[in-house]
């Protein structure tokens, strides 16, 4: 958003709020002002206190001390209903719509207009839903089930629902993590429209380009404490990173030069009709191969096929000279492959199970003795990997769903590293995690490669691809268009191949 203007009085003010869970202090003396017509970004590593602050604003947690003021008057957000009554709406990374109900039913849940004999007036319900969506420039069928909507469309329905409840404070917690570039731009247009109507927006994102494109003000948290609040135009991404983690952006990619060994993985002529065609590549011991390309290029589909999650129609996958049986993850694991999937919540973890059980899932037979798996063995395994990967948790007995995004990703990594793979496939390994955890993941990748592990990385972040890859395989519409040496590749050469256009000369 454009630069300096005189700030209006805050709609919502936090002063010295704190929250502890047992002996763990999650938030300590944090102050924050949310002003009408402005976007306030909240930046910090995983574990910095952002999620706890969001839950306090949503009424899910009550602060142990400190004050919350609404329009200058003290208020208590004792529960989610009180937060909604105060005009606070939380838009989560994962939408909360009921998938089998219509958009209209989701939007006006428990508030449907009624007619004679107290029956729901479906005509009025559809009209009201259409009107609310139109405020956001959205044209969707009110009778359509929510199940078929994209993540972006579901988020817009949630915003429309909040507007129907007269919300004027919007808390957006990683709303862009699963959106395409076009969807992000449209969401930003909607957010700017909300601000033009006088709404106050708290925006949480790990993507600095989004923060600086949208925010008027930026607050940085570290270890649960307030560090700084400044107008966005006075800051740079490097300044924010230093305040968050105490180091420069350059330290986020601790890649050491590779000395590759023999070929471990060979993919030849891999084809899956409608997804990708004639994909061939090799990966050697100690090498990081990145698969780059635009959304929909087929990168995730290729690695899923290599690991046996999806079947393919032609081609071969060979590990250490042995051709794998298609469509068999068990065969892939037995051959020494491991896949950290793109969606850690849906594909990588069982959120209701403990950290211990999630860590042990890939090694149940190896940890069992005479067919019996004890809690003690599970706990020892989880503690070993938690210490190695520096996982922050309240105890390994806690459900994986209680962890922050970065710590969830570490548990997925631990689960697969425990199998001691020869080839580690990482699909978007740093999506939705903070810069500090990204640096830890990058450092781990570099160390594993140094020890001789072959790594295949799918990433949509070009700086990550250029900094971490020894070689880059670029895909465009399901076909390989270039293989580039990592040290000499440029953003221009990768994007030229990713868009299927020849790179222009100097």
Short mmCIF file of C-alpha atoms in Angstrom, two decimals:
data_model
loop_
_atom_site.label_atom_id
_atom_site.label_comp_id
_atom_site.label_asym_id
_atom_site.label_seq_id
_atom_site.Cartn_x
_atom_site.Cartn_y
_atom_site.Cartn_z
CA UNK A 1 0.00 0.00 0.00
CA UNK A 2 1.16 3.56 -0.53
CA UNK A 3 3.27 5.27 2.04
CA UNK A 4 2.81 7.66 4.87
CA UNK A 5 -0.56 9.05 5.92
CA UNK A 6 -1.73 10.31 9.27
CA UNK A 7 -2.88 7.25 11.19
CA UNK A 8 -6.50 7.24 12.43
CA UNK A 9 -7.32 6.16 16.01
CA UNK A 10 -7.18 2.36 16.48
CA UNK A 11 -10.30 0.26 16.19
CA UNK A 12 -8.65 -2.42 18.32
CA UNK A 13 -5.77 -1.96 20.74
CA UNK A 14 -3.79 -4.57 22.65
CA UNK A 15 -1.65 -3.41 25.55
CA UNK A 16 0.82 -5.66 27.34
CA UNK A 17 -1.06 -8.89 26.66
CA UNK A 18 0.54 -12.15 27.80
CA UNK A 19 -0.39 -15.82 27.63
CA UNK A 20 1.26 -18.90 29.11
CA UNK A 21 0.50 -22.60 28.79
CA UNK A 22 1.85 -24.29 31.89
CA UNK A 23 5.53 -23.40 32.12
CA UNK A 24 5.68 -22.24 28.48
CA UNK A 25 5.18 -18.52 27.84
CA UNK A 26 3.75 -18.12 24.35
CA UNK A 27 3.15 -14.34 24.36
CA UNK A 28 4.82 -11.84 26.68
CA UNK A 29 3.83 -8.15 26.96
CA UNK A 30 2.75 -7.63 23.35
CA UNK A 31 1.10 -4.38 22.26
CA UNK A 32 -0.60 -3.82 18.92
CA UNK A 33 -2.88 -1.23 17.27
CA UNK A 34 -5.24 -2.12 14.41
CA UNK A 35 -6.52 0.99 12.67
CA UNK A 36 -9.43 1.46 10.25
CA UNK A 37 -8.49 1.52 6.58
CA UNK A 38 -5.04 0.02 7.17
CA UNK A 39 -3.38 -3.37 6.75
CA UNK A 40 -1.14 -4.30 9.67
CA UNK A 41 1.25 -7.19 8.97
CA UNK A 42 2.49 -9.47 11.73
CA UNK A 43 5.90 -11.05 11.08
CA UNK A 44 7.80 -13.59 13.14
CA UNK A 45 9.24 -17.08 13.15
CA UNK A 46 7.16 -20.11 14.03
CA UNK A 47 6.88 -20.05 17.80
CA UNK A 48 7.12 -16.25 17.90
CA UNK A 49 3.57 -15.99 19.27
CA UNK A 50 1.60 -15.12 16.14
CA UNK A 51 -0.83 -18.04 16.37
CA UNK A 52 -1.47 -17.46 20.07
CA UNK A 53 -2.17 -13.79 19.38
CA UNK A 54 -4.63 -14.77 16.64
CA UNK A 55 -6.40 -17.16 19.00
CA UNK A 56 -6.72 -14.42 21.62
CA UNK A 57 -8.27 -12.08 19.06
CA UNK A 58 -10.62 -14.89 18.00
CA UNK A 59 -11.72 -15.43 21.61
CA UNK A 60 -10.27 -18.96 21.73
CA UNK A 61 -7.71 -17.98 24.40
CA UNK A 62 -8.06 -15.32 27.08
CA UNK A 63 -4.90 -13.36 27.93
CA UNK A 64 -3.45 -13.94 31.40
CA UNK A 65 -2.78 -10.23 31.70
CA UNK A 66 -2.93 -7.06 29.63
CA UNK A 67 -5.87 -5.18 28.15
CA UNK A 68 -7.91 -5.29 24.96
CA UNK A 69 -9.64 -2.08 23.88
CA UNK A 70 -12.34 -1.73 21.24
CA UNK A 71 -12.93 1.84 20.04
CA UNK A 72 -11.07 3.09 23.11
CA UNK A 73 -13.12 1.08 25.62
CA UNK A 74 -11.82 -1.98 27.53
CA UNK A 75 -13.42 -5.22 26.39
CA UNK A 76 -13.11 -8.93 27.16
CA UNK A 77 -13.05 -11.42 24.30
CA UNK A 78 -14.17 -14.25 26.56
CA UNK A 79 -15.10 -16.66 23.75
CA UNK A 80 -15.46 -16.81 19.93
CA UNK A 81 -19.04 -15.51 20.16
CA UNK A 82 -17.82 -12.42 22.01
CA UNK A 83 -15.13 -11.86 19.38
CA UNK A 84 -17.70 -12.10 16.58
CA UNK A 85 -20.00 -9.71 18.44
CA UNK A 86 -17.08 -7.28 18.66
CA UNK A 87 -16.80 -7.38 14.86
CA UNK A 88 -13.69 -9.57 14.66
CA UNK A 89 -13.47 -12.17 11.88
CA UNK A 90 -10.61 -14.65 11.47
CA UNK A 91 -9.84 -15.97 7.97
CA UNK A 92 -7.67 -19.06 8.31
CA UNK A 93 -5.22 -20.68 5.91
CA UNK A 94 -7.51 -23.73 5.87
CA UNK A 95 -11.14 -22.64 5.27
CA UNK A 96 -13.78 -23.79 7.77
CA UNK A 97 -16.83 -24.16 5.53
CA UNK A 98 -19.10 -27.21 5.77
CA UNK A 99 -18.30 -29.00 2.49
CA UNK A 100 -21.71 -30.62 1.95
CA UNK A 101 -23.76 -27.48 2.61
CA UNK A 102 -24.48 -24.84 -0.02
CA UNK A 103 -22.74 -21.48 -0.08
CA UNK A 104 -25.94 -19.84 1.15
CA UNK A 105 -26.27 -22.28 4.05
CA UNK A 106 -22.63 -21.75 5.01
CA UNK A 107 -22.87 -18.00 4.76
CA UNK A 108 -26.03 -17.70 6.88
CA UNK A 109 -25.59 -20.68 9.20
CA UNK A 110 -28.13 -20.35 12.07
CA UNK A 111 -29.29 -17.00 10.63
CA UNK A 112 -31.36 -18.09 7.63
CA UNK A 113 -34.24 -15.74 6.79
CA UNK A 114 -37.62 -17.29 7.56
CA UNK A 115 -41.12 -16.89 6.19
CA UNK A 116 -44.47 -18.30 7.11
CA UNK A 117 -44.56 -20.94 9.85
CA UNK A 118 -40.90 -20.13 10.62
CA UNK A 119 -39.75 -22.01 7.54
CA UNK A 120 -36.54 -21.01 5.79
CA UNK A 121 -37.18 -18.54 2.99
CA UNK A 122 -34.85 -20.02 0.37
CA UNK A 123 -35.50 -17.26 -2.16
CA UNK A 124 -34.52 -14.58 0.36
CA UNK A 125 -31.53 -16.69 1.44
CA UNK A 126 -30.23 -16.96 -2.13
CA UNK A 127 -30.78 -13.23 -2.75
CA UNK A 128 -28.94 -12.25 0.44
CA UNK A 129 -26.03 -14.56 -0.41
CA UNK A 130 -25.76 -13.19 -3.94
CA UNK A 131 -25.76 -9.64 -2.57
CA UNK A 132 -23.00 -10.35 -0.04
CA UNK A 133 -20.79 -12.05 -2.62
CA UNK A 134 -21.40 -9.17 -5.05
CA UNK A 135 -19.87 -6.79 -2.48
CA UNK A 136 -16.62 -8.65 -3.11
CA UNK A 137 -17.07 -8.81 -6.88
CA UNK A 138 -17.73 -12.56 -6.72
CA UNK A 139 -20.35 -14.33 -8.84
CA UNK A 140 -20.98 -17.81 -7.44
CA UNK A 141 -24.13 -19.91 -7.40
CA UNK A 142 -25.60 -19.69 -3.84
CA UNK A 143 -26.94 -23.25 -4.18
CA UNK A 144 -23.55 -24.70 -5.06
CA UNK A 145 -22.01 -27.03 -2.42
CA UNK A 146 -18.86 -25.68 -0.81
CA UNK A 147 -17.03 -28.94 -1.54
CA UNK A 148 -16.32 -28.02 -5.16
CA UNK A 149 -14.85 -24.58 -4.43
CA UNK A 150 -11.18 -23.74 -4.67
CA UNK A 151 -9.38 -22.59 -1.51
CA UNK A 152 -9.49 -19.01 -2.81
CA UNK A 153 -13.24 -19.17 -3.42
CA UNK A 154 -13.83 -20.65 0.03
CA UNK A 155 -11.88 -17.80 1.60
CA UNK A 156 -14.00 -15.26 -0.27
CA UNK A 157 -17.16 -16.94 1.02
CA UNK A 158 -15.76 -16.69 4.56
CA UNK A 159 -15.05 -12.99 4.04
CA UNK A 160 -18.59 -12.50 2.72
CA UNK A 161 -19.92 -14.32 5.79
CA UNK A 162 -17.91 -12.00 8.02
CA UNK A 163 -19.29 -8.95 6.20
CA UNK A 164 -22.82 -10.26 6.73
CA UNK A 165 -22.03 -10.29 10.46
CA UNK A 166 -20.87 -6.65 10.26
CA UNK A 167 -17.23 -7.54 10.85
CA UNK A 168 -14.85 -4.58 10.78
CA UNK A 169 -11.66 -6.24 11.99
CA UNK A 170 -10.31 -8.99 9.71
CA UNK A 171 -7.54 -11.26 10.97
CA UNK A 172 -6.00 -13.12 8.01
CA UNK A 173 -3.76 -15.98 9.11
CA UNK A 174 -1.61 -17.18 6.18
CA UNK A 175 -4.50 -16.78 3.73
CA UNK A 176 -2.32 -17.03 0.61
CA UNK A 177 -0.37 -20.22 1.42
CA UNK A 178 -2.39 -22.40 -0.97
CA UNK A 179 -3.29 -19.76 -3.59
CA UNK A 180 -1.93 -19.19 -7.09
CA UNK A 181 -0.45 -15.85 -8.10
CA UNK A 182 -3.68 -14.73 -9.77
CA UNK A 183 -5.73 -15.73 -6.72
CA UNK A 184 -3.37 -13.84 -4.43
CA UNK A 185 -3.77 -10.68 -6.51
CA UNK A 186 -7.56 -10.98 -6.39
CA UNK A 187 -7.49 -11.51 -2.63
CA UNK A 188 -5.35 -8.39 -2.28
CA UNK A 189 -7.91 -6.45 -4.32
CA UNK A 190 -10.62 -7.64 -1.93
CA UNK A 191 -8.50 -6.68 1.11
CA UNK A 192 -7.91 -3.20 -0.28
CA UNK A 193 -11.66 -2.91 -0.85
CA UNK A 194 -12.30 -3.86 2.79
CA UNK A 195 -9.88 -1.16 3.91
CA UNK A 196 -11.56 1.39 1.65
CA UNK A 197 -14.78 0.65 3.58
CA UNK A 198 -13.02 1.34 6.88
CA UNK A 199 -12.08 -2.17 7.97
CA UNK A 200 -8.91 -2.88 9.94
CA UNK A 201 -6.89 -5.86 8.69
CA UNK A 202 -4.26 -7.93 10.49
CA UNK A 203 -2.31 -9.87 7.84
CA UNK A 204 0.02 -12.76 8.69
CA UNK A 205 2.33 -14.17 6.04
CA UNK A 206 5.81 -15.65 5.70
CA UNK A 207 6.12 -14.16 2.20
CA UNK A 208 7.87 -10.82 2.34
CA UNK A 209 6.86 -9.82 -1.17
CA UNK A 210 3.22 -10.06 -0.07
CA UNK A 211 3.78 -8.19 3.17
CA UNK A 212 5.48 -5.29 1.42
CA UNK A 213 2.93 -5.24 -1.40
CA UNK A 214 -0.04 -5.02 0.95
CA UNK A 215 0.85 -3.76 4.42
CA UNK A 216 0.79 -0.21 5.75
CA UNK A 217 2.43 -1.18 9.05
CA UNK A 218 4.58 -4.13 10.15
CA UNK A 219 4.98 -5.52 13.66
CA UNK A 220 7.76 -8.02 14.36
CA UNK A 221 7.55 -10.62 17.14
CA UNK A 222 10.39 -12.79 18.40
CA UNK A 223 10.15 -15.48 21.09
CA UNK A 224 6.69 -14.27 22.07
CA UNK A 225 7.78 -10.68 22.58
CA UNK A 226 7.16 -7.46 20.68
CA UNK A 227 10.28 -6.30 18.82
CA UNK A 228 9.13 -3.37 16.67
CA UNK A 229 6.27 -1.67 14.85
CA UNK A 230 7.01 0.56 11.88
CA UNK A 231 5.35 1.90 8.74
CA UNK A 232 6.13 -0.56 5.95
CA UNK A 233 7.72 2.09 3.74
CA UNK A 234 10.49 2.56 6.32
CA UNK A 235 11.54 -1.09 6.28
CA UNK A 236 13.20 -3.57 3.93
CA UNK A 237 12.87 -7.37 3.89
CA UNK A 238 16.41 -7.69 5.23
CA UNK A 239 15.59 -5.39 8.15
CA UNK A 240 12.55 -7.49 9.04
CA UNK A 241 14.54 -10.75 8.80
CA UNK A 242 17.27 -9.40 11.11
CA UNK A 243 14.66 -8.39 13.67
CA UNK A 244 12.92 -11.77 13.42
CA UNK A 245 15.92 -14.08 13.58
CA UNK A 246 19.02 -11.97 14.12
CA UNK A 247 20.68 -12.71 10.79
CA UNK A 248 20.67 -11.50 7.18
CA UNK A 249 18.69 -12.99 4.29
CA UNK A 250 21.93 -14.35 2.83
CA UNK A 251 22.18 -16.78 5.75
CA UNK A 252 18.93 -18.46 4.72
CA UNK A 253 20.65 -20.56 2.02
CA UNK A 254 23.66 -22.28 3.67
CA UNK A 255 24.47 -24.41 0.61
CA UNK A 256 27.93 -25.92 0.27
CA UNK A 257 29.39 -26.95 -3.10
CA UNK A 258 28.52 -30.54 -4.00
CA UNK A 259 30.84 -33.38 -4.94
CA UNK A 260 28.38 -35.81 -6.52
CA UNK A 261 29.02 -39.55 -6.53
CA UNK A 262 27.42 -42.35 -8.52
CA UNK A 263 23.88 -42.20 -9.90
CA UNK A 264 21.30 -43.38 -7.34
CA UNK A 265 18.01 -42.52 -9.06
CA UNK A 266 17.36 -42.73 -12.80
CA UNK A 267 14.01 -41.80 -14.33
CA UNK A 268 13.59 -42.63 -18.02
CA UNK A 269 10.73 -41.64 -20.34
CA UNK A 270 8.18 -41.30 -17.55
CA UNK A 271 4.71 -40.54 -18.94
CA UNK A 272 1.30 -40.21 -17.37
CA UNK A 273 -1.41 -39.23 -19.82
CA UNK A 274 -2.81 -35.80 -19.08
CA UNK A 275 -0.14 -34.96 -16.50
CA UNK A 276 3.41 -35.27 -17.91
CA UNK A 277 5.20 -36.72 -20.94
CA UNK A 278 8.63 -38.31 -21.49
CA UNK A 279 10.32 -37.07 -18.30
CA UNK A 280 13.92 -38.26 -17.86
CA UNK A 281 16.52 -37.30 -15.26
CA UNK A 282 19.17 -38.73 -12.95
CA UNK A 283 20.24 -37.84 -9.41
CA UNK A 284 23.62 -38.71 -7.94
CA UNK A 285 24.79 -39.21 -4.38
CA UNK A 286 25.44 -35.87 -2.68
CA UNK A 287 23.48 -33.90 -5.28
CA UNK A 288 20.41 -31.67 -4.98
CA UNK A 289 18.25 -31.69 -8.11
CA UNK A 290 15.48 -29.07 -8.20
CA UNK A 291 12.31 -29.46 -10.25
CA UNK A 292 11.21 -25.96 -11.24
CA UNK A 293 8.25 -24.66 -13.21
CA UNK A 294 5.02 -22.75 -12.95
CA UNK A 295 1.92 -23.98 -11.11
CA UNK A 296 0.41 -26.84 -13.13
CA UNK A 297 3.67 -27.75 -14.87
CA UNK A 298 3.51 -31.29 -13.49
CA UNK A 299 6.32 -31.22 -10.92
CA UNK A 300 4.39 -32.72 -7.99
CA UNK A 301 2.77 -35.26 -10.30
CA UNK A 302 6.20 -36.45 -11.44
CA UNK A 303 7.60 -37.01 -7.94
CA UNK A 304 4.38 -38.70 -6.80
CA UNK A 305 4.72 -41.11 -9.71
CA UNK A 306 8.40 -41.71 -8.95
CA UNK A 307 7.49 -42.65 -5.37
CA UNK A 308 4.63 -44.85 -6.50
CA UNK A 309 1.74 -42.81 -5.11
CA UNK A 310 0.36 -42.42 -8.63
CA UNK A 311 0.71 -44.94 -11.46
CA UNK A 312 2.26 -43.96 -14.79
CA UNK A 313 1.61 -45.18 -18.32
CA UNK A 314 5.16 -45.49 -19.65
CA UNK A 315 8.77 -45.22 -18.55
CA UNK A 316 10.92 -46.63 -15.76
CA UNK A 317 12.16 -45.60 -12.32
CA UNK A 318 15.46 -47.18 -11.31
CA UNK A 319 17.05 -46.96 -7.83
CA UNK A 320 20.62 -48.23 -7.40
CA UNK A 321 20.26 -50.28 -10.57
CA UNK A 322 16.93 -51.87 -9.64
CA UNK A 323 13.78 -51.04 -11.63
CA UNK A 324 10.88 -50.24 -9.29
CA UNK A 325 7.42 -51.70 -9.58
CA UNK A 326 5.06 -48.88 -10.69
CA UNK A 327 2.40 -47.64 -8.30
CA UNK A 328 3.94 -49.13 -5.15
CA UNK A 329 5.10 -46.79 -2.36
CA UNK A 330 6.10 -49.89 -0.37
CA UNK A 331 8.50 -50.92 -3.14
CA UNK A 332 9.86 -47.37 -3.31
CA UNK A 333 10.47 -47.29 0.45
CA UNK A 334 12.14 -50.70 0.36
CA UNK A 335 14.47 -49.40 -2.37
CA UNK A 336 15.46 -46.39 -0.24
CA UNK A 337 13.13 -43.62 -1.44
CA UNK A 338 11.34 -41.18 0.87
CA UNK A 339 8.76 -38.54 -0.09
CA UNK A 340 7.94 -35.47 1.99
CA UNK A 341 4.64 -34.44 0.37
CA UNK A 342 3.46 -30.99 -0.63
CA UNK A 343 0.55 -30.84 1.85
CA UNK A 344 1.91 -31.71 5.28
CA UNK A 345 -1.48 -31.48 7.00
CA UNK A 346 -3.46 -33.66 4.60
CA UNK A 347 -0.75 -36.00 3.30
CA UNK A 348 2.19 -35.85 5.70
CA UNK A 349 0.67 -36.15 9.17
CA UNK A 350 -2.21 -37.66 11.07
CA UNK A 351 -3.02 -34.50 13.01
CA UNK A 352 -4.99 -36.20 15.79
CA UNK A 353 -2.19 -38.64 16.56
CA UNK A 354 0.68 -37.76 18.88
CA UNK A 355 4.06 -36.47 17.78
CA UNK A 356 5.45 -39.83 18.94
CA UNK A 357 3.15 -41.90 16.77
CA UNK A 358 3.57 -39.66 13.70
CA UNK A 359 7.36 -39.90 13.98
CA UNK A 360 7.19 -43.69 14.23
CA UNK A 361 4.70 -44.33 11.41
CA UNK A 362 7.32 -45.21 8.81
CA UNK A 363 9.24 -47.52 11.19
CA UNK A 364 6.57 -49.39 13.11
CA UNK A 365 8.11 -52.79 12.29
CA UNK A 366 11.64 -51.63 12.99
CA UNK A 367 10.74 -50.20 16.40
CA UNK A 368 8.61 -53.16 17.48
CA UNK A 369 10.04 -56.08 19.41
CA UNK A 370 8.35 -59.43 18.79
CA UNK A 371 5.51 -57.61 17.11
CA UNK A 372 4.91 -55.26 20.04
CA UNK A 373 5.49 -51.50 19.79
CA UNK A 374 5.87 -49.85 23.18
CA UNK A 375 5.21 -46.23 24.07
CA UNK A 376 8.72 -46.05 25.48
CA UNK A 377 10.30 -46.86 22.11
CA UNK A 378 8.03 -44.42 20.30
CA UNK A 379 8.87 -41.68 22.78
CA UNK A 380 12.60 -42.30 22.54
CA UNK A 381 12.45 -42.11 18.74
CA UNK A 382 10.40 -38.90 18.83
CA UNK A 383 12.70 -37.27 21.40
CA UNK A 384 15.78 -38.18 19.36
CA UNK A 385 14.42 -36.57 16.20
CA UNK A 386 12.88 -33.62 18.01
CA UNK A 387 16.26 -32.81 19.48
CA UNK A 388 18.07 -33.28 16.18
CA UNK A 389 15.64 -31.09 14.21
CA UNK A 390 14.98 -28.67 17.09
CA UNK A 391 11.23 -29.22 17.18
CA UNK A 392 9.38 -26.96 19.62
CA UNK A 393 6.59 -28.76 21.44
CA UNK A 394 4.98 -29.06 24.87
CA UNK A 395 5.66 -32.80 24.94
CA UNK A 396 5.91 -35.63 22.43
CA UNK A 397 2.54 -36.92 23.65
CA UNK A 398 0.83 -33.81 22.20
CA UNK A 399 -1.19 -34.18 18.98
CA UNK A 400 0.72 -33.15 15.85
CA UNK A 401 -2.12 -30.76 15.01
CA UNK A 402 -1.17 -28.54 17.96
CA UNK A 403 2.23 -27.71 16.45
CA UNK A 404 3.03 -24.65 14.36
CA UNK A 405 3.42 -25.14 10.61
CA UNK A 406 7.21 -25.18 10.75
CA UNK A 407 7.32 -27.72 13.55
CA UNK A 408 4.78 -29.90 11.74
CA UNK A 409 7.09 -29.87 8.72
CA UNK A 410 9.98 -30.96 10.93
CA UNK A 411 7.95 -33.94 12.18
CA UNK A 412 7.20 -34.97 8.58
CA UNK A 413 10.92 -34.70 7.81
CA UNK A 414 11.78 -36.71 10.93
CA UNK A 415 9.33 -39.45 9.96
CA UNK A 416 11.05 -39.96 6.62
CA UNK A 417 14.65 -39.32 7.67
CA UNK A 418 14.16 -42.07 10.25
CA UNK A 419 14.01 -44.53 7.33
CA UNK A 420 17.61 -43.57 6.36
CA UNK A 421 16.71 -43.08 2.68
CA UNK A 422 19.17 -43.08 -0.18
CA UNK A 423 16.97 -40.60 -2.08
CA UNK A 424 14.95 -37.91 -0.30
CA UNK A 425 12.19 -36.27 -2.35
CA UNK A 426 11.01 -32.93 -0.94
CA UNK A 427 7.86 -31.40 -2.44
CA UNK A 428 7.68 -27.70 -1.47
CA UNK A 429 9.72 -28.31 1.72
CA UNK A 430 9.53 -24.71 2.98
CA UNK A 431 6.01 -23.70 1.94
CA UNK A 432 4.18 -21.83 4.69
CA UNK A 433 7.02 -21.82 7.22
CA UNK A 434 8.95 -18.88 8.62
CA UNK A 435 12.37 -17.70 7.52
CA UNK A 436 14.17 -19.15 10.52
CA UNK A 437 12.75 -22.62 9.98
CA UNK A 438 13.48 -22.28 6.25
CA UNK A 439 17.13 -21.72 7.08
CA UNK A 440 17.09 -24.83 9.30
CA UNK A 441 15.56 -26.93 6.50
CA UNK A 442 18.08 -25.59 3.99
CA UNK A 443 20.96 -26.31 6.37
CA UNK A 444 19.66 -29.84 6.91
CA UNK A 445 19.42 -30.41 3.13
CA UNK A 446 22.99 -29.25 2.66
CA UNK A 447 24.24 -31.49 5.48
CA UNK A 448 22.38 -34.52 4.13
CA UNK A 449 23.82 -33.95 0.66
CA UNK A 450 27.30 -33.61 2.18
CA UNK A 451 26.79 -37.06 3.73
CA UNK A 452 25.96 -38.54 0.33
CA UNK A 453 22.17 -38.45 0.23
CA UNK A 454 20.57 -37.74 -3.15
CA UNK A 455 17.88 -35.06 -2.90
CA UNK A 456 15.09 -34.13 -5.31
CA UNK A 457 13.42 -30.83 -4.43
CA UNK A 458 10.24 -29.39 -5.91
CA UNK A 459 10.00 -25.67 -5.17
CA UNK A 460 7.95 -22.74 -6.42
CA UNK A 461 10.34 -20.26 -4.80
CA UNK A 462 12.90 -19.21 -7.38
CA UNK A 463 15.48 -17.88 -4.87
CA UNK A 464 15.37 -21.27 -3.12
CA UNK A 465 15.85 -23.13 -6.40
CA UNK A 466 18.77 -20.97 -7.48
CA UNK A 467 20.49 -21.05 -4.08
CA UNK A 468 20.10 -24.73 -3.17
CA UNK A 469 20.17 -26.72 -6.43
CA UNK A 470 23.23 -28.28 -8.03
CA UNK A 471 21.12 -28.90 -11.16
CA UNK A 472 17.69 -27.63 -12.17
CA UNK A 473 15.19 -29.57 -14.28
CA UNK A 474 12.58 -27.13 -15.62
CA UNK A 475 9.09 -28.32 -16.61
CA UNK A 476 6.51 -26.59 -18.79
CA UNK A 477 3.05 -28.06 -19.35
CA UNK A 478 4.18 -31.54 -18.36
CA UNK A 479 7.36 -31.62 -20.44
CA UNK A 480 11.00 -31.05 -19.51
CA UNK A 481 12.25 -27.95 -21.32
CA UNK A 482 15.72 -27.49 -19.84
CA UNK A 483 18.31 -28.91 -17.46
CA UNK A 484 20.44 -26.09 -16.05
CA UNK A 485 23.56 -26.16 -13.87
CA UNK A 486 22.63 -24.60 -10.53
CA UNK A 487 25.72 -22.41 -10.04
CA UNK A 488 25.28 -20.63 -13.40
CA UNK A 489 21.48 -20.62 -13.71
CA UNK A 490 19.69 -17.29 -13.50
CA UNK A 491 16.13 -16.27 -12.73
CA UNK A 492 15.77 -15.31 -16.38
CA UNK A 493 16.99 -18.66 -17.72
CA UNK A 494 14.72 -20.63 -15.39
CA UNK A 495 11.66 -18.52 -16.18
CA UNK A 496 12.33 -18.67 -19.92
CA UNK A 497 12.29 -22.47 -19.76
CA UNK A 498 9.31 -22.50 -17.37
CA UNK A 499 7.21 -20.44 -19.77
CA UNK A 500 8.31 -22.36 -22.86
CA UNK A 501 9.95 -19.32 -24.43
CA UNK A 502 13.57 -19.03 -25.56
CA UNK A 503 15.72 -16.82 -23.37
CA UNK A 504 16.71 -13.60 -25.09
CA UNK A 505 20.36 -12.90 -25.51
CA UNK A 506 22.16 -9.96 -23.93
#
